[in-house]
Coordinates of N, CA, C and O in Angstrom, one line a residue:
M1 N 109.6 111.0 70.9 CA 110.6 111.3 69.8 C 109.9 111.3 68.5 O 110.3 110.6 67.6
D2 N 108.8 112.1 68.5 CA 108.0 112.2 67.2 C 109.0 112.6 66.1 O 109.8 113.5 66.3
P3 N 108.9 112.1 64.9 CA 107.9 111.1 64.4 C 108.3 109.7 64.6 O 107.6 108.8 64.2
I4 N 109.4 109.4 65.3 CA 109.9 108.0 65.5 C 109.0 107.5 66.7 O 108.9 108.1 67.7
P5 N 108.4 106.3 66.6 CA 107.5 105.8 67.6 C 108.3 105.1 68.8 O 108.1 104.0 69.1
L6 N 109.2 105.9 69.3 CA 110.1 105.4 70.4 C 110.0 106.3 71.6 O 110.0 107.6 71.4
A7 N 109.8 105.8 72.8 CA 109.7 106.6 74.0 C 110.7 106.0 75.1 O 110.8 104.8 75.1
V8 N 111.3 106.9 75.9 CA 112.1 106.5 77.0 C 111.4 107.0 78.2 O 111.1 108.2 78.3
T9 N 111.3 106.1 79.3 CA 110.6 106.5 80.5 C 111.5 106.3 81.7 O 112.3 105.4 81.7
A10 N 111.2 107.0 82.7 CA 111.8 106.8 84.1 C 110.7 106.9 85.1 O 109.8 107.8 85.0
E11 N 110.6 105.9 86.0 CA 109.5 105.8 86.9 C 110.0 105.5 88.3 O 111.0 104.8 88.5
F12 N 109.1 105.9 89.2 CA 109.3 105.6 90.7 C 108.0 105.3 91.2 O 107.0 106.1 91.0
G13 N 107.8 104.2 91.9 CA 106.4 103.9 92.4 C 106.5 103.2 93.8 O 107.6 103.0 94.4
F14 N 105.3 103.0 94.3 CA 105.1 102.3 95.6 C 104.1 101.2 95.4 O 103.1 101.4 94.8
A15 N 104.4 100.0 96.0 CA 103.4 98.9 96.1 C 103.4 98.5 97.5 O 104.3 97.9 98.1
F16 N 102.2 98.7 98.2 CA 102.1 98.4 99.6 C 101.6 96.9 99.7 O 100.5 96.6 99.1
Q17 N 102.3 96.1 100.4 CA 101.9 94.7 100.5 C 101.0 94.4 101.8 O 100.1 93.6 101.7
D18 N 101.3 95.0 102.9 CA 100.7 94.6 104.1 C 100.8 95.8 105.1 O 101.8 96.6 105.1
G19 N 99.9 95.9 106.0 CA 100.0 96.9 107.0 C 99.0 96.7 108.2 O 97.9 96.2 108.0
T20 N 99.5 97.1 109.4 CA 98.6 97.1 110.6 C 98.8 98.4 111.3 O 100.0 98.9 111.5
S21 N 97.7 99.0 111.7 CA 97.8 100.3 112.4 C 96.8 100.3 113.5 O 95.6 100.0 113.2
K22 N 97.2 100.8 114.7 CA 96.2 100.8 115.8 C 96.5 102.0 116.7 O 97.7 102.3 116.9
R23 N 95.5 102.7 117.1 CA 95.6 103.9 118.0 C 95.0 103.4 119.3 O 93.8 103.0 119.3
I24 N 95.7 103.6 120.4 CA 95.2 103.1 121.7 C 95.3 104.3 122.7 O 96.4 105.0 122.8
T25 N 94.3 104.5 123.5 CA 94.3 105.6 124.5 C 94.2 104.9 125.9 O 93.3 104.1 126.1
V26 N 95.2 105.2 126.8 CA 95.3 104.5 128.1 C 95.3 105.7 129.1 O 96.1 106.6 129.0
Q27 N 94.5 105.6 130.2 CA 94.5 106.5 131.3 C 95.5 106.0 132.3 O 95.4 104.9 132.8
S28 N 96.5 106.8 132.6 CA 97.5 106.4 133.6 C 97.6 107.6 134.6 O 98.2 108.6 134.4
G29 N 96.9 107.4 135.8 CA 96.9 108.4 136.8 C 96.1 109.6 136.3 O 95.0 109.5 135.8
L30 N 96.8 110.8 136.4 CA 96.2 112.0 135.9 C 96.3 112.2 134.4 O 95.7 113.1 133.8
F31 N 97.2 111.4 133.8 CA 97.5 111.6 132.4 C 96.8 110.6 131.5 O 96.5 109.5 131.9
R32 N 96.6 111.0 130.3 CA 96.1 110.1 129.3 C 97.2 110.0 128.2 O 97.6 110.9 127.6
D33 N 97.6 108.7 128.0 CA 98.6 108.4 127.0 C 97.9 107.9 125.7 O 97.0 107.1 125.8
T34 N 98.4 108.4 124.6 CA 97.9 108.0 123.3 C 99.1 107.3 122.6 O 100.2 107.8 122.5
F35 N 98.8 106.0 122.2 CA 99.8 105.2 121.5 C 99.4 105.0 120.1 O 98.2 104.7 119.8
N36 N 100.3 105.1 119.2 CA 100.1 104.8 117.8 C 101.1 103.7 117.4 O 102.3 103.8 117.5
V37 N 100.5 102.5 117.1 CA 101.3 101.3 116.8 C 101.1 101.0 115.3 O 100.0 101.0 114.9
R38 N 102.2 100.8 114.6 CA 102.1 100.6 113.2 C 103.2 99.6 112.6 O 104.3 99.7 113.1
A39 N 102.7 98.8 111.7 CA 103.6 97.9 111.0 C 103.2 97.9 109.5 O 102.1 97.9 109.2
S40 N 104.2 98.0 108.6 CA 103.9 98.0 107.2 C 105.0 97.4 106.4 O 106.2 97.3 106.8
S41 N 104.7 96.9 105.2 CA 105.6 96.4 104.2 C 105.4 97.1 102.9 O 104.2 97.2 102.5
V42 N 106.4 97.5 102.2 CA 106.3 98.2 100.9 C 107.4 97.7 100.0 O 108.5 97.4 100.4
S43 N 107.1 97.7 98.7 CA 108.2 97.6 97.7 C 108.2 98.9 96.8 O 107.1 99.4 96.5
I44 N 109.4 99.3 96.5 CA 109.5 100.6 95.7 C 110.3 100.3 94.4 O 111.5 100.2 94.5
P45 N 109.6 100.1 93.3 CA 110.3 99.9 92.1 C 110.7 101.2 91.4 O 110.0 102.2 91.4
M46 N 112.0 101.3 91.0 CA 112.5 102.4 90.3 C 113.0 101.9 88.9 O 114.0 101.0 88.9
T47 N 112.4 102.3 87.8 CA 112.7 101.7 86.5 C 113.0 102.7 85.4 O 112.5 103.8 85.5
L48 N 113.7 102.2 84.4 CA 113.9 102.9 83.1 C 113.3 101.9 82.1 O 113.5 100.7 82.2
S49 N 112.7 102.5 81.1 CA 112.2 101.6 80.0 C 112.3 102.3 78.6 O 112.4 103.5 78.5
A50 N 112.4 101.4 77.6 CA 112.3 101.9 76.2 C 111.1 101.3 75.6 O 110.8 100.1 75.8
R51 N 110.2 102.1 75.0 CA 109.0 101.7 74.4 C 108.9 101.9 72.9 O 109.3 102.9 72.4
F52 N 108.3 100.9 72.3 CA 107.8 101.1 70.9 C 106.4 101.5 71.0 O 105.5 100.8 71.5
M53 N 106.1 102.8 70.7 CA 104.8 103.4 71.0 C 104.3 104.2 69.8 O 104.5 105.5 69.7
P54 N 103.6 103.6 68.9 CA 103.0 104.3 67.8 C 101.9 105.2 68.2 O 101.2 105.0 69.2
N55 N 101.7 106.2 67.4 CA 100.6 107.2 67.6 C 99.4 106.8 66.7 O 99.5 106.8 65.5
V56 N 98.3 106.4 67.3 CA 97.1 105.9 66.5 C 96.1 107.0 66.6 O 95.5 107.2 67.7
G57 N 95.8 107.7 65.5 CA 94.8 108.7 65.5 C 95.1 109.9 66.4 O 94.1 110.6 66.8
T58 N 96.3 110.2 66.8 CA 96.7 111.3 67.6 C 96.2 111.3 69.0 O 96.5 112.2 69.8
W59 N 95.5 110.3 69.5 CA 95.1 110.3 70.9 C 95.2 108.9 71.6 O 95.1 108.8 72.8
V60 N 95.6 107.9 70.9 CA 95.8 106.6 71.5 C 97.3 106.1 71.2 O 97.7 106.2 70.0
F61 N 98.0 105.7 72.2 CA 99.4 105.3 72.0 C 99.6 103.9 72.7 O 100.0 103.8 73.8
P62 N 99.3 102.8 71.9 CA 99.6 101.5 72.4 C 101.1 101.2 72.4 O 101.8 101.9 71.6
Y63 N 101.6 100.4 73.3 CA 103.1 100.2 73.4 C 103.4 98.8 73.9 O 102.7 98.2 74.6
V64 N 104.7 98.4 73.6 CA 105.4 97.3 74.3 C 106.7 97.9 74.7 O 107.2 98.9 74.1
E65 N 107.2 97.4 75.8 CA 108.4 98.0 76.4 C 109.4 97.0 77.0 O 108.9 95.9 77.4
G66 N 110.6 97.3 77.0 CA 111.7 96.6 77.8 C 112.0 97.5 79.0 O 112.1 98.7 78.9
V67 N 112.2 96.8 80.2 CA 112.3 97.5 81.4 C 113.6 97.0 82.2 O 113.8 95.8 82.2
I68 N 114.3 98.0 82.8 CA 115.4 97.6 83.7 C 115.2 98.5 84.9 O 114.6 99.6 84.9
G69 N 115.8 98.1 86.1 CA 115.7 98.9 87.3 C 116.1 98.2 88.5 O 116.8 97.2 88.5
Y70 N 115.6 98.8 89.6 CA 116.0 98.3 91.0 C 114.7 98.4 91.8 O 114.0 99.4 91.7
T71 N 114.5 97.4 92.7 CA 113.3 97.4 93.5 C 113.8 97.3 95.0 O 114.5 96.3 95.3
L72 N 113.4 98.2 95.8 CA 113.7 98.2 97.2 C 112.5 97.6 98.0 O 111.4 98.0 97.8
Y73 N 112.8 96.6 98.9 CA 111.8 96.0 99.7 C 112.0 96.4 101.1 O 113.2 96.3 101.6
S74 N 111.0 96.9 101.8 CA 111.2 97.4 103.2 C 110.0 97.0 104.1 O 108.8 97.1 103.7
A75 N 110.3 96.7 105.3 CA 109.3 96.4 106.4 C 109.6 97.3 107.6 O 110.8 97.4 108.0
T76 N 108.6 97.9 108.2 CA 108.9 98.9 109.3 C 107.9 98.6 110.4 O 106.7 98.3 110.2
Y77 N 108.4 98.8 111.6 CA 107.6 98.7 112.8 C 107.8 100.0 113.6 O 109.0 100.5 113.7
S78 N 106.8 100.6 114.2 CA 107.0 101.8 115.0 C 105.8 101.9 116.0 O 104.7 101.5 115.8
V79 N 106.2 102.4 117.2 CA 105.2 102.7 118.3 C 105.6 104.1 118.8 O 106.8 104.4 119.0
T80 N 104.6 104.9 119.0 CA 104.8 106.3 119.5 C 103.9 106.5 120.7 O 102.7 106.2 120.6
Q81 N 104.4 107.0 121.8 CA 103.6 107.3 123.0 C 103.6 108.8 123.1 O 104.6 109.5 123.1
Q82 N 102.4 109.4 123.3 CA 102.3 110.9 123.5 C 101.5 111.1 124.8 O 100.4 110.6 125.0
R83 N 102.2 111.9 125.7 CA 101.5 112.3 126.9 C 101.7 113.8 127.0 O 102.9 114.3 127.1
V84 N 100.7 114.6 126.9 CA 100.7 116.0 126.9 C 101.7 116.5 125.8 O 101.4 116.3 124.6
E85 N 102.8 117.0 126.2 CA 103.8 117.4 125.2 C 105.0 116.5 125.1 O 105.9 116.7 124.3
E86 N 105.0 115.5 125.9 CA 106.1 114.5 125.9 C 105.8 113.4 124.9 O 104.7 112.9 124.8
V87 N 106.8 113.1 124.0 CA 106.7 112.0 123.0 C 107.8 111.0 123.2 O 109.0 111.4 123.2
R88 N 107.5 109.8 123.3 CA 108.5 108.7 123.2 C 108.2 107.8 122.0 O 107.0 107.6 121.7
S89 N 109.2 107.3 121.4 CA 109.0 106.4 120.3 C 110.0 105.3 120.2 O 111.1 105.4 120.7
N90 N 109.6 104.2 119.5 CA 110.5 103.1 119.2 C 110.2 102.6 117.8 O 109.0 102.6 117.4
S91 N 111.2 102.3 117.0 CA 111.0 101.8 115.7 C 112.1 100.8 115.3 O 113.2 100.8 115.9
D92 N 111.8 100.0 114.3 CA 112.7 99.1 113.7 C 112.3 98.8 112.3 O 111.2 99.0 111.9
D93 N 113.3 98.5 111.4 CA 113.0 98.2 110.0 C 114.0 97.2 109.5 O 115.1 97.1 110.0
R94 N 113.6 96.6 108.4 CA 114.5 95.7 107.6 C 114.2 96.1 106.1 O 113.1 96.3 105.7
S95 N 115.3 96.1 105.4 CA 115.2 96.4 103.9 C 116.3 95.6 103.1 O 117.3 95.3 103.7
D96 N 116.0 95.4 101.9 CA 116.9 94.8 100.9 C 116.4 95.2 99.5 O 115.3 95.7 99.4
G97 N 117.3 95.0 98.6 CA 116.9 95.4 97.2 C 117.3 94.4 96.2 O 118.1 93.5 96.4
A98 N 116.7 94.5 95.0 CA 116.9 93.5 93.9 C 117.0 94.2 92.6 O 116.2 95.1 92.3
W99 N 117.9 93.8 91.7 CA 118.0 94.3 90.4 C 116.8 93.7 89.6 O 116.6 92.5 89.8
T100 N 116.2 94.4 88.7 CA 115.0 93.9 88.0 C 115.2 94.2 86.5 O 115.8 95.2 86.1
Y101 N 114.6 93.3 85.7 CA 114.5 93.6 84.2 C 113.2 92.8 83.8 O 112.8 91.9 84.4
G102 N 112.7 93.3 82.7 CA 111.5 92.6 82.2 C 110.9 93.3 81.0 O 111.5 94.0 80.2
F103 N 109.6 93.1 80.8 CA 108.8 93.6 79.7 C 107.5 94.0 80.1 O 107.0 93.6 81.2
G104 N 106.8 94.8 79.3 CA 105.5 95.3 79.6 C 104.7 95.6 78.4 O 105.3 95.7 77.3
A105 N 103.4 95.8 78.5 CA 102.5 96.2 77.4 C 101.5 97.1 78.0 O 101.1 96.9 79.2
G106 N 101.0 98.0 77.2 CA 99.9 98.9 77.7 C 99.5 99.9 76.6 O 99.8 99.8 75.5
A107 N 98.7 100.8 77.1 CA 98.2 101.9 76.2 C 98.0 103.2 77.0 O 97.6 103.2 78.1
S108 N 98.4 104.3 76.3 CA 98.2 105.6 76.9 C 97.1 106.3 76.0 O 97.1 106.2 74.8
I109 N 96.2 107.0 76.7 CA 95.1 107.7 76.1 C 95.2 109.2 76.4 O 95.3 109.6 77.6
K110 N 95.3 110.0 75.4 CA 95.6 111.5 75.6 C 94.4 112.1 76.2 O 93.2 112.0 75.8
I111 N 94.7 112.9 77.2 CA 93.7 113.8 77.9 C 93.8 115.2 77.4 O 92.8 115.9 77.1
A112 N 95.0 115.7 77.3 CA 95.2 117.1 76.9 C 96.6 117.3 76.2 O 97.6 116.6 76.5
D113 N 96.7 118.2 75.2 CA 97.9 118.7 74.6 C 98.2 120.1 75.1 O 97.2 120.9 75.2
F114 N 99.4 120.4 75.4 CA 99.8 121.7 75.7 C 100.9 122.1 74.7 O 102.0 121.6 74.7
V115 N 100.5 123.1 73.8 CA 101.4 123.5 72.7 C 101.9 124.9 73.0 O 101.1 125.8 73.3
S116 N 103.2 125.0 72.9 CA 103.9 126.3 73.0 C 104.6 126.6 71.7 O 105.5 125.8 71.4
L117 N 104.2 127.6 71.0 CA 104.8 127.8 69.7 C 106.2 128.4 69.9 O 106.5 129.1 70.9
P118 N 107.2 128.1 69.1 CA 107.0 127.5 67.8 C 107.1 126.0 67.8 O 106.6 125.4 66.8
N119 N 107.7 125.3 68.8 CA 107.9 123.9 68.6 C 107.9 123.0 69.8 O 108.6 122.0 69.9
T120 N 107.1 123.4 70.8 CA 107.1 122.6 72.1 C 105.7 122.0 72.2 O 104.7 122.6 72.1
L121 N 105.7 120.6 72.5 CA 104.4 119.9 72.7 C 104.6 119.1 74.0 O 105.5 118.4 74.2
Q122 N 103.6 119.3 74.9 CA 103.6 118.5 76.1 C 102.2 117.8 76.2 O 101.2 118.4 75.7
R123 N 102.1 116.6 76.7 CA 100.9 115.9 76.7 C 100.6 115.3 78.1 O 101.6 115.0 78.9
T124 N 99.3 115.2 78.5 CA 98.9 114.5 79.7 C 98.1 113.3 79.2 O 97.2 113.5 78.4
L125 N 98.4 112.1 79.7 CA 97.7 110.9 79.3 C 97.3 110.0 80.5 O 97.9 110.1 81.5
I126 N 96.3 109.2 80.2 CA 96.0 108.1 81.2 C 96.7 106.9 80.6 O 96.5 106.6 79.5
D127 N 97.5 106.2 81.5 CA 98.3 105.1 81.1 C 97.8 103.8 81.8 O 97.6 103.8 83.0
V128 N 97.5 102.8 81.1 CA 97.0 101.5 81.6 C 98.1 100.5 81.1 O 98.3 100.4 79.9
R129 N 98.7 99.7 82.1 CA 99.8 98.9 81.7 C 99.9 97.7 82.6 O 99.4 97.7 83.8
M130 N 100.6 96.6 82.1 CA 100.9 95.5 82.9 C 102.4 95.2 82.6 O 102.8 95.3 81.4
R131 N 103.2 94.9 83.7 CA 104.6 94.6 83.5 C 104.9 93.3 84.2 O 104.4 93.0 85.3
Y132 N 105.8 92.5 83.6 CA 106.4 91.4 84.3 C 107.9 91.7 84.5 O 108.6 91.9 83.5
L133 N 108.3 91.7 85.8 CA 109.7 92.0 86.1 C 110.4 90.8 86.8 O 109.9 90.3 87.8
Y134 N 111.5 90.4 86.2 CA 112.3 89.4 86.8 C 113.2 90.1 87.7 O 113.7 91.1 87.5
G135 N 113.5 89.4 88.9 CA 114.3 90.1 89.9 C 115.4 89.1 90.4 O 115.3 87.9 90.4
S136 N 116.5 89.7 90.9 CA 117.6 89.0 91.5 C 117.2 88.5 92.9 O 116.1 88.8 93.4
A137 N 118.1 87.8 93.5 CA 117.9 87.2 94.9 C 117.7 88.4 95.9 O 118.4 89.4 95.8
V138 N 116.8 88.2 96.9 CA 116.6 89.2 97.9 C 116.1 88.6 99.2 O 115.6 87.5 99.2
E139 N 116.3 89.3 100.3 CA 115.8 88.9 101.6 C 114.5 89.8 101.8 O 114.6 91.0 101.9
V140 N 113.3 89.2 101.8 CA 112.1 90.0 101.9 C 111.6 89.7 103.3 O 111.5 88.6 103.8
S141 N 111.2 90.8 104.0 CA 110.7 90.8 105.4 C 109.3 91.2 105.5 O 108.8 92.0 104.7
N142 N 108.6 90.7 106.5 CA 107.3 91.2 106.8 C 107.2 91.3 108.3 O 107.9 90.5 109.0
V143 N 106.4 92.2 108.9 CA 106.3 92.4 110.3 C 105.1 91.8 110.8 O 104.0 92.0 110.3
E144 N 105.2 91.0 111.9 CA 104.1 90.4 112.6 C 104.0 91.1 113.9 O 104.9 91.2 114.6
L145 N 102.8 91.7 114.2 CA 102.6 92.6 115.3 C 101.7 91.9 116.4 O 100.6 91.4 116.0
M146 N 102.1 92.0 117.6 CA 101.3 91.5 118.7 C 101.1 92.7 119.7 O 102.1 93.0 120.4
I147 N 100.0 93.3 119.7 CA 99.8 94.6 120.5 C 99.3 94.2 121.9 O 98.4 93.5 122.1
N148 N 100.0 94.8 122.9 CA 99.7 94.7 124.3 C 98.8 95.9 124.6 O 99.3 97.1 124.8
D149 N 97.5 95.8 124.7 CA 96.6 96.9 125.0 C 96.8 97.5 126.3 O 96.5 98.7 126.5
L150 N 97.3 96.8 127.3 CA 97.5 97.4 128.6 C 98.8 98.2 128.7 O 98.9 99.2 129.4
D151 N 99.8 97.8 127.9 CA 101.1 98.5 127.9 C 101.6 98.5 126.5 O 102.5 97.8 126.1
P152 N 101.1 99.4 125.6 CA 101.4 99.4 124.2 C 102.9 99.6 123.9 O 103.4 99.2 122.9
M153 N 103.6 100.3 124.8 CA 105.1 100.5 124.5 C 105.8 99.2 124.6 O 106.9 99.1 124.1
N154 N 105.2 98.2 125.3 CA 105.8 96.9 125.3 C 105.2 95.9 124.4 O 105.2 94.7 124.6
S155 N 104.5 96.4 123.4 CA 104.0 95.5 122.3 C 105.1 94.8 121.7 O 106.2 95.3 121.6
S156 N 104.9 93.6 121.2 CA 106.0 92.8 120.6 C 105.8 92.7 119.1 O 104.6 92.9 118.6
Y157 N 106.8 92.5 118.4 CA 106.8 92.4 117.0 C 107.9 91.4 116.5 O 108.9 91.2 117.2
V158 N 107.7 90.7 115.4 CA 108.6 89.8 114.9 C 108.8 90.0 113.4 O 107.8 90.2 112.7
F159 N 110.0 90.2 112.9 CA 110.2 90.2 111.5 C 110.4 88.8 111.0 O 111.2 88.1 111.4
R160 N 109.5 88.5 110.0 CA 109.6 87.2 109.3 C 110.4 87.5 108.0 O 109.9 88.3 107.2
T161 N 111.5 86.9 107.8 CA 112.4 87.2 106.7 C 112.5 85.9 105.9 O 112.8 84.8 106.4
A162 N 112.4 86.0 104.6 CA 112.5 84.9 103.7 C 113.5 85.2 102.6 O 113.5 86.3 102.1
S163 N 114.4 84.2 102.3 CA 115.3 84.4 101.2 C 114.6 84.0 99.9 O 114.1 82.9 99.8
V164 N 114.6 84.9 99.0 CA 113.9 84.6 97.7 C 115.0 84.6 96.6 O 115.7 85.6 96.4
S165 N 115.1 83.5 95.9 CA 116.1 83.3 94.9 C 115.8 84.2 93.6 O 116.7 84.6 92.9
A166 N 114.6 84.4 93.3 CA 114.2 85.2 92.2 C 113.0 86.1 92.6 O 111.9 85.5 92.8
S167 N 113.1 87.3 92.7 CA 112.1 88.2 93.2 C 111.2 88.8 92.0 O 111.2 89.9 91.7
D168 N 110.6 87.8 91.3 CA 109.7 88.2 90.1 C 108.4 88.9 90.6 O 107.9 88.5 91.6
N169 N 108.0 89.9 89.9 CA 106.8 90.6 90.2 C 105.9 90.9 89.0 O 106.5 91.1 87.9
V170 N 104.6 90.9 89.1 CA 103.7 91.3 88.1 C 103.0 92.6 88.6 O 102.5 92.6 89.7
Y171 N 103.1 93.7 87.8 CA 102.5 94.9 88.2 C 101.4 95.3 87.2 O 101.7 95.3 86.0
F172 N 100.3 95.7 87.7 CA 99.2 96.3 86.8 C 99.0 97.7 87.4 O 98.9 97.8 88.6
S173 N 99.0 98.7 86.5 CA 98.8 100.0 87.0 C 98.0 100.9 86.0 O 97.9 100.6 84.8
V174 N 97.3 101.8 86.6 CA 96.6 102.9 85.9 C 97.1 104.2 86.5 O 97.1 104.4 87.7
C175 N 97.6 105.0 85.7 CA 98.3 106.3 86.2 C 98.2 107.4 85.2 O 97.8 107.2 84.1
L176 N 98.6 108.6 85.6 CA 98.7 109.7 84.8 C 100.2 109.8 84.3 O 101.1 109.5 85.0
T177 N 100.3 110.1 83.0 CA 101.6 110.2 82.4 C 101.8 111.6 81.8 O 100.8 112.1 81.2
F178 N 103.0 112.2 81.9 CA 103.2 113.5 81.4 C 104.4 113.3 80.4 O 105.5 112.9 80.8
Q179 N 104.1 113.7 79.2 CA 105.2 113.7 78.1 C 105.7 115.1 77.9 O 104.9 116.0 77.8
F180 N 107.0 115.2 77.8 CA 107.6 116.5 77.5 C 108.8 116.3 76.7 O 109.3 115.3 76.5

């Protein structure tokens, strides 16, 4: 909002917490079966923020921000068996979400300006930031995987779920930012 040092942002991201992946090949008679076994946990923050972001020397933009949003927490288990053209699969997942709010600080450094006359300016920047987000209560799950190498379709898994009364998170990120 030049010349006012205020910016409004919308973001969508991924934070991977844990994962296990294994590929197993088993000879069964004349056929060779390939099994892909996978377990993973991810959080997906979706946020809106308002930033006080002054322009220092036209290429550095330090800022402080207030943030609100929603974070989805998901854990997934899947196993896939492939024999020639036949495919069998099994999967399971758990997910929950939490409302979040917080604050952050960072700096954006300009890489390029794209000017379209008479009055359009777009920028590409490298953004380095840290955020502290307070979150509401949530059920967070993680998948524990026990792979049966002799019969991977019968591998076992357990979802460990914990009730968290406050799902607070600290995020540090380095990313590309596009201003328009």
